[in-house]
Structure formats: C-alpha cells, structure tokens
Coordinates of C-alpha atoms in Angstrom, one line a residue:
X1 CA 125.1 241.0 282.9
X2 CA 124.7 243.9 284.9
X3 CA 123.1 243.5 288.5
X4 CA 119.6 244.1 289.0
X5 CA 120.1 246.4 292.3
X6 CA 121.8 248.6 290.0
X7 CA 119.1 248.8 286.6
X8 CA 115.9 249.0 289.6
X9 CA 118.1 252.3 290.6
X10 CA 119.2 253.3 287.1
X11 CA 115.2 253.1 286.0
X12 CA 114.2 254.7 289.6
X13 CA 116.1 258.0 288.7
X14 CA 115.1 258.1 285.0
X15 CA 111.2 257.5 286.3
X16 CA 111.7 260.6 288.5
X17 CA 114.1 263.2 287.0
X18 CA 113.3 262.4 283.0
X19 CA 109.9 264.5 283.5
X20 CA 112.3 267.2 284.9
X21 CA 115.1 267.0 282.8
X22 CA 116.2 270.6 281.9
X23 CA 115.7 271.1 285.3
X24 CA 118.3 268.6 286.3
X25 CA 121.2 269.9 284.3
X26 CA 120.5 273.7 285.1
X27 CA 120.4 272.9 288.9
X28 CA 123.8 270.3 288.7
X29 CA 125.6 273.4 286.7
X30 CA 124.9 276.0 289.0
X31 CA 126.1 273.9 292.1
X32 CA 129.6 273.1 290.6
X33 CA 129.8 276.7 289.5
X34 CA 129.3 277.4 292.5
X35 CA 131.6 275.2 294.4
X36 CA 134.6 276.1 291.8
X37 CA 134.3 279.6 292.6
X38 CA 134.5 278.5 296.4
X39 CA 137.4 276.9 295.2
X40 CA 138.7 279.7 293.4
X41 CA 138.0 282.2 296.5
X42 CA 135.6 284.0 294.7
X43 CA 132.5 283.5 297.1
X44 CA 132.4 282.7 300.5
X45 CA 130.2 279.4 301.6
X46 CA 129.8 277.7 304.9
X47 CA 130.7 273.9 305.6
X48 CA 127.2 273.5 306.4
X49 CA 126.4 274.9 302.6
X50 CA 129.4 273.1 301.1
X51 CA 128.5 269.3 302.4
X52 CA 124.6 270.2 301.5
X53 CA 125.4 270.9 297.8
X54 CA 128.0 267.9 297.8
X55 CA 125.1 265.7 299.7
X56 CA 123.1 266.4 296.5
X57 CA 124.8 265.8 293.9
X58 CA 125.9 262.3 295.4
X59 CA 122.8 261.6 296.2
X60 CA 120.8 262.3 293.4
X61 CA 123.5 262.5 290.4
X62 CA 126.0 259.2 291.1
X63 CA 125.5 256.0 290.4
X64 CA 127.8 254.7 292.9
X65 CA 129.6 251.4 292.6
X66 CA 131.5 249.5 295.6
X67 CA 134.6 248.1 293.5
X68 CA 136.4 244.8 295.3
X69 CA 139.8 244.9 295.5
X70 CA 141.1 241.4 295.9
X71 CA 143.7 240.3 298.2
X72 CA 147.5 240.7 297.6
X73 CA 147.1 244.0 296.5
X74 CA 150.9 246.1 296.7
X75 CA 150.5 249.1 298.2
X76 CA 153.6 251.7 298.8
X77 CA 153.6 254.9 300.8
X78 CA 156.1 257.8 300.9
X79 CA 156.6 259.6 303.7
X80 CA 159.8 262.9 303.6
X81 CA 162.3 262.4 306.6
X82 CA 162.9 266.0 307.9
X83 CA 165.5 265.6 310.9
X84 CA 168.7 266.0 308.9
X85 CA 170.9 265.4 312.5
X86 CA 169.7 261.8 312.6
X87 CA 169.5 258.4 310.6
X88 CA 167.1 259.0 307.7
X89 CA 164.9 256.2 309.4
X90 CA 161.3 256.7 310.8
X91 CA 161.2 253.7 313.8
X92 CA 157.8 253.5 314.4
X93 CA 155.3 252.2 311.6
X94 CA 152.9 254.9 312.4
X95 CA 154.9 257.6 310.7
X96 CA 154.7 255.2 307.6
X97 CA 151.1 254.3 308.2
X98 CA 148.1 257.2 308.9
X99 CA 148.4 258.6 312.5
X100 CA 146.8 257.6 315.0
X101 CA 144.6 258.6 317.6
X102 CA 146.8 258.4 320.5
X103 CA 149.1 260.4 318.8
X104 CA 150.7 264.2 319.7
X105 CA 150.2 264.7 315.5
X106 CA 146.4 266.1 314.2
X107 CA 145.9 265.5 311.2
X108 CA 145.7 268.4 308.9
X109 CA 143.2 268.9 306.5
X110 CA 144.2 266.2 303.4
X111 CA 142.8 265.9 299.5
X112 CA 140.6 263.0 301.1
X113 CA 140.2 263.8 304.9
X114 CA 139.0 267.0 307.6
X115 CA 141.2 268.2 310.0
X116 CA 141.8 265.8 312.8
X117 CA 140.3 262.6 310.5
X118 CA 143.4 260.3 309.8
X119 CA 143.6 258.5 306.7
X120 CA 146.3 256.3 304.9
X121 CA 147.2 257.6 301.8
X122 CA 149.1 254.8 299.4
X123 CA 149.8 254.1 295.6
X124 CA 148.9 251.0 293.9
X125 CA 151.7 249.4 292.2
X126 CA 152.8 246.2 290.5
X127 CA 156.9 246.6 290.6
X128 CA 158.9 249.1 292.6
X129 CA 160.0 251.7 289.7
X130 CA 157.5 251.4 287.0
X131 CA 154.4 253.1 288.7
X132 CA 156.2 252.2 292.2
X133 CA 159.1 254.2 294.0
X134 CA 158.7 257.0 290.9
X135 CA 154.6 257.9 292.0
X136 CA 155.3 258.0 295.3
X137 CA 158.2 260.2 295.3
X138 CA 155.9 262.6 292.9
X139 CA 153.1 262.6 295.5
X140 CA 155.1 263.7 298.0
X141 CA 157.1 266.6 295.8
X142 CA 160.6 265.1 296.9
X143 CA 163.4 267.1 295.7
X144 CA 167.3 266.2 294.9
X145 CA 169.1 265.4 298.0
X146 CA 165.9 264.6 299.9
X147 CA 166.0 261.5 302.4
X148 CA 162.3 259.6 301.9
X149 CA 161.0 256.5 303.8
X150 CA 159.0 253.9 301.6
X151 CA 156.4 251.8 303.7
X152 CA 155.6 248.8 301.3
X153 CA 151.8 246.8 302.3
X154 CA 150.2 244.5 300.8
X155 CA 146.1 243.3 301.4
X156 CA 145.6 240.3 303.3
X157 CA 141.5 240.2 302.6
X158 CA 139.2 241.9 299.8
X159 CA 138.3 245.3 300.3
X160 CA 135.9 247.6 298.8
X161 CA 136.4 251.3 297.3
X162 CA 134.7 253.7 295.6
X163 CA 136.1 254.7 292.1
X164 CA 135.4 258.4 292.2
X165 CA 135.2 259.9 289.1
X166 CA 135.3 256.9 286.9
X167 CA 132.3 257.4 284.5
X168 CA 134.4 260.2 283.4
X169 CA 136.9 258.3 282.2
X170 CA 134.8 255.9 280.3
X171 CA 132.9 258.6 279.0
X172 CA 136.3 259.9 277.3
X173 CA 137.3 255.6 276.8
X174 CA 140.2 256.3 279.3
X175 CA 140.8 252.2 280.6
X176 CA 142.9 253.0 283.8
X177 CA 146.1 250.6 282.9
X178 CA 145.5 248.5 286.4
X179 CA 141.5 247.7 285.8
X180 CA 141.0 244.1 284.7
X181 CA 139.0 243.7 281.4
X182 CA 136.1 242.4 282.8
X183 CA 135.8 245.3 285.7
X184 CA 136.0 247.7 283.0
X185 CA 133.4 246.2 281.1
X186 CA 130.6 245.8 283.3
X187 CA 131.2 249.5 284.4
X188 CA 131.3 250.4 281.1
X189 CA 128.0 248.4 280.7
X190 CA 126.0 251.0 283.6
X191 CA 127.4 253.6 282.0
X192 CA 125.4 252.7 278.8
X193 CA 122.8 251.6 280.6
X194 CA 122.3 255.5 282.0
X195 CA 122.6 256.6 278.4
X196 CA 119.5 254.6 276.9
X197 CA 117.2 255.3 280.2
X198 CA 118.3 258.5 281.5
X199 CA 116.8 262.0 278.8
X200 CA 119.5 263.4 277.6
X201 CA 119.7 266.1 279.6
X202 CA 119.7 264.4 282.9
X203 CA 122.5 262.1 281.5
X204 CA 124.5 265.4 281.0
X205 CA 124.0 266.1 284.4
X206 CA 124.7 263.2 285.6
X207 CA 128.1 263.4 283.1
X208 CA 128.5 266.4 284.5
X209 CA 128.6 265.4 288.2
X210 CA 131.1 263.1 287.1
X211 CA 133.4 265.6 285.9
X212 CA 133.3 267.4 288.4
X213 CA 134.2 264.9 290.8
X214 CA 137.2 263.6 288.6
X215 CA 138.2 267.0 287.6
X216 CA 139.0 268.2 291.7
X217 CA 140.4 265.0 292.9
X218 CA 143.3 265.5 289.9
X219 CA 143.7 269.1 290.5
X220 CA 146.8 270.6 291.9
X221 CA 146.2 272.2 295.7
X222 CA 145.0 275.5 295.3
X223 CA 142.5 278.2 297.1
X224 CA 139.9 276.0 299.1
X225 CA 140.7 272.6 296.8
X226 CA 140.9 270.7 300.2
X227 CA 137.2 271.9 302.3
X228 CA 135.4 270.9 298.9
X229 CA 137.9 267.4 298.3
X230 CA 137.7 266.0 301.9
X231 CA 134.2 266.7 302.5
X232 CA 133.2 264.8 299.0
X233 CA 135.0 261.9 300.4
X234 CA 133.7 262.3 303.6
X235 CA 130.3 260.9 302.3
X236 CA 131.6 258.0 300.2
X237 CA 133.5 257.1 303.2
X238 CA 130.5 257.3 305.2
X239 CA 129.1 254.0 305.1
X240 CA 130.6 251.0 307.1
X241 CA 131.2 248.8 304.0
X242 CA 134.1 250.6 302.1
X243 CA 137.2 250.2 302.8
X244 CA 138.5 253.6 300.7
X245 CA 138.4 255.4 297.6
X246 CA 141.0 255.0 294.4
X247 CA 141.2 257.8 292.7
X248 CA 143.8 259.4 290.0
X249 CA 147.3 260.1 291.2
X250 CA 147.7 264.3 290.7
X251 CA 151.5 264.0 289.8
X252 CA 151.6 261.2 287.4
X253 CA 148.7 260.8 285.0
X254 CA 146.4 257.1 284.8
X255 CA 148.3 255.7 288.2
X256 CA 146.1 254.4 290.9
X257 CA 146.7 255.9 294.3
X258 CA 144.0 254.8 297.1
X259 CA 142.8 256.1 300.5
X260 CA 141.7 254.1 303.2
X261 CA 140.0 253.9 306.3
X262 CA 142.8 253.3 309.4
X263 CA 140.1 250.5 310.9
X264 CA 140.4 249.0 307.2
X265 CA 144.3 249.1 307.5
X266 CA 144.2 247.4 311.0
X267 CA 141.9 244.8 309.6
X268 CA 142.9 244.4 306.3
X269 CA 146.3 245.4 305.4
X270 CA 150.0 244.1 306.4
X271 CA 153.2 245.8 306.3
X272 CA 155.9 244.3 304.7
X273 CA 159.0 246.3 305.1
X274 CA 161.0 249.5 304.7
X275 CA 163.2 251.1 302.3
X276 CA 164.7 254.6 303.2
X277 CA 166.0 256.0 300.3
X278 CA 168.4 259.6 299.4
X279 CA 166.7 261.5 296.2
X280 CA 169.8 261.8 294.3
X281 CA 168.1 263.3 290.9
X282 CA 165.0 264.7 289.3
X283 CA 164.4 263.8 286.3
X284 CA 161.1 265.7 285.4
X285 CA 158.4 263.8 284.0
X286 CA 158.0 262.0 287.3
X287 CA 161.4 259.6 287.0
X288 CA 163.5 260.1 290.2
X289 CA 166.8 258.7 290.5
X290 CA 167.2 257.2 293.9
X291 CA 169.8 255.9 296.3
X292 CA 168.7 253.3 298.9
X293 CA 170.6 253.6 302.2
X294 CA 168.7 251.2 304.5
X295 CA 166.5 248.5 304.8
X296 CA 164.1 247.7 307.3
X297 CA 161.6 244.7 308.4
X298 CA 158.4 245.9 310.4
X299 CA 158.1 244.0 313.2
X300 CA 154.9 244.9 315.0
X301 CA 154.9 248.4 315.5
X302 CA 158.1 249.1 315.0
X303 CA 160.6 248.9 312.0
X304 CA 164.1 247.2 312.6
X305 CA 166.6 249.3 310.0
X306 CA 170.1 247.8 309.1

C-alpha cells in the first residue's frame, strides 16, 4: 500500500501541472537539451545557471523516494597504489576511505561531488568475485600488472539513499538484481500511481527527467559530464536525512555502486579489513584475474598488513 505522504504529493503535482501539461514536457526537454549540449561543450553556462535548471527539474519533476538500506550491508572500495618503490600497501584507512578534511589531498571534482567536497565512493556486493573484487577493479580502470588496495566495510545501522534514476528502469522493467521483491514493488506501485494521475504529457516529462538523470550517472567521463553529475547530487545530498545515493555502476552494467556522506561513514559504517592485490590479467568484459599479495586488519585508523 503505498504511503499517503507520497499519493497527497503525486495528486498535488497532477492538480497543478495537468492544466499545463504541453507546457511541462516542452519546458523539461529544452532544459536537458540544454544541459547535454553543456555536456557536450557546445554552449557555455554558468554554475549559477547549471544548479538553477537542475534545482527545477528536481523540484518539480521527481518524485523522490529515501530508500533504507538495512544494516550488514558489504561494501568494497578500490583504490590504485601508485608508488612502485614501496610495499603495495596504503597504511592509513583514509586512503581507503573518502579524505578527509585535515588532509594535504582536495578533493577533485567526482561523478558525485564538487571540488573540495569528499565523498566515499563503494560497490555493493554480496561475495568477493561475483559483482565484488571484478566491479571495483572496473571502476577504477586497473590495468595488467597494476598493484590495487581493496577496503572491505560493512553497515552497522540503516541508512537512507536516494535511488537516482530508478523510475527509468522500471519504466523499461529493469529489476536491479540486489533490490528485494517487495522494494521493487512498492516503487513500482508510485510509478503507476504517476501514470493514472499525472496527463500524459506531464508523465513524459516527468519520464523524461528520469532519463536524463539515469542516462549521465551511467555515462562514460566526457566534456563537462562531472559540473552537471556532482551538482545533481549535490541537491539530493542536501538534506540531513540521507545517508548517499546508489546509482548504476558505469563499467559493469545492473551492479549497485553507492556514494555516501563521510559523517554517514563515521556514524554508520565499519571497516573490516584489507586486501592488496597485483592485477595479473584483463579479461574484458569486466573479469580481472587477480593476485593477492597481502592482507591487512584495520585497526583504528590504521591498517596492520602481513
């Protein structure tokens, strides 16, 4: 049964924009056209203009949904070991993790966060090769012969994240592999819900919105991908009560990978332990053959490698 907060806002939106309808889908399409050819490097457009027209469509054209995560959720991140004169071993759990503040390192500009905004970038996974080590090798691009570090997490308490993009895949009945049945169904549920109250022209736009947002969070870097990507998330990250945003993993199609707030991590994450591994082939199709050299347990803020 779907939750009443959400029909009052469904039938809210369909009182105001269903009058208005053409209206709605003409002014949705010219924004993203707009904001692809940013992309694209084929106009110019302020941050200022950027976050407005991002502001917009959010606000008016998502039905945004805070999606619990419960605890014991695995979470891995890769992270490329670059000194070749040294052990292949990062000894501080902050070069795993997202950077902190007191650190020498700024951030740069990320799919999900601005310049100077730290974030911890994972992939959700249920055993270590199949949608595990092999995804988070692909995010990072490792190549043969590369040494990589694997920070393995896991969730201690719920938390909360935005599923961007995810009407989009129930539009085209995608099921991401991970999503419980009964998750899936009750956002399949609003979705339908939009369909019988929204005209069917502000339900394209609102289709359309979607798309959009799915559509940049799974496209390869290019051009300005980044200003429009980070700034989107930027405002679902906004409010105090989510924890991050899951979102479709650009190297290896249908797996979960997840961004989340560092004050979330703090909170509401604990690392496990360390595997540093040599890259030894590449398969293609996202299979890596991989070598582990060393273990390590995190103790604190530091990892202890043998």
């Amino acid at each position: 049964m779907l939750d009443e907060k959400i029909t009052k806002l469904i039938d809210t939106k369909a009182s105001e924009m269903n009058s208005e309808a053409p209206f709605c889908y003409a002014s949705v399409s010219k924004i993203i056209e707009q904001l692809n050819c940013f992309i694209d490097g084929k106009v110019d457009l302020t941050e200022e203009e950027i976050d407005y027209s991002l502001d917009f469509l959010i606000g008016y054209y998502t039905i945004t949904l805070d999606f619990p995560l419960d605890a014991g959720l695995k979470i891995l991140r890769a992270v490329r070991f670059t000194n070749p004169t040294k052990k292949p071993c990062f000894s501080e759990v902050s070069r795993l993790s997202y950077i902190p503040k007191s650190s020498s390192i700024i951030p740069s500009r990320g799919r999900m966060n601005k310049r100077g905004d730290s974030l911890f970038y994972g992939c959700i996974y249920f055993n270590d090769f199949s949608g595990g080590f092999n995804v988070g090798f692909s995010e990072i691009n490792a190549l043969k012969n590369d040494k990589v570090n694997i920070l393995k997490s896991k969730t201690i308490s719920e938390i909360k994240v935005n599923y961007v993009g995810i009407y989009d895949l129930i539009k085209r009945e995608e099921k991401p592999y991970f999503l419980m049945e009964e998750a899936y169904t009750y956002l399949k549920e609003v979705y339908e819900y939009q369909e019988r109250k929204f005209d069917k022209h502000v339900f394209l736009a609102f289709q359309l919105c979607d798309k959009f947002f799915n559509d940049i969070l799974r496209r390869r870097k290019s051009g300005n991908l980044y200003i429009v990507t980070s700034t989107l998330a930027s405002h679902f990250l906004d409010r105090d009560e989510v924890d991050g945003l899951i979102y479709t993993s650009v190297k290896v199609d249908g797996s979960p990978v997840i961004a989340i707030k560092p004050s979330s991590i703090d909170r509401k994450v604990l690392h496990k332990e360390a595997t540093s591994f040599e890259i030894q082939e590449c398969y293609g199709q996202e299979i890596f053959k991989a070598k582990p050299l060393y273990k390590g347990a995190v103790n604190g803020e530091t990892i202890d490698w043998n």
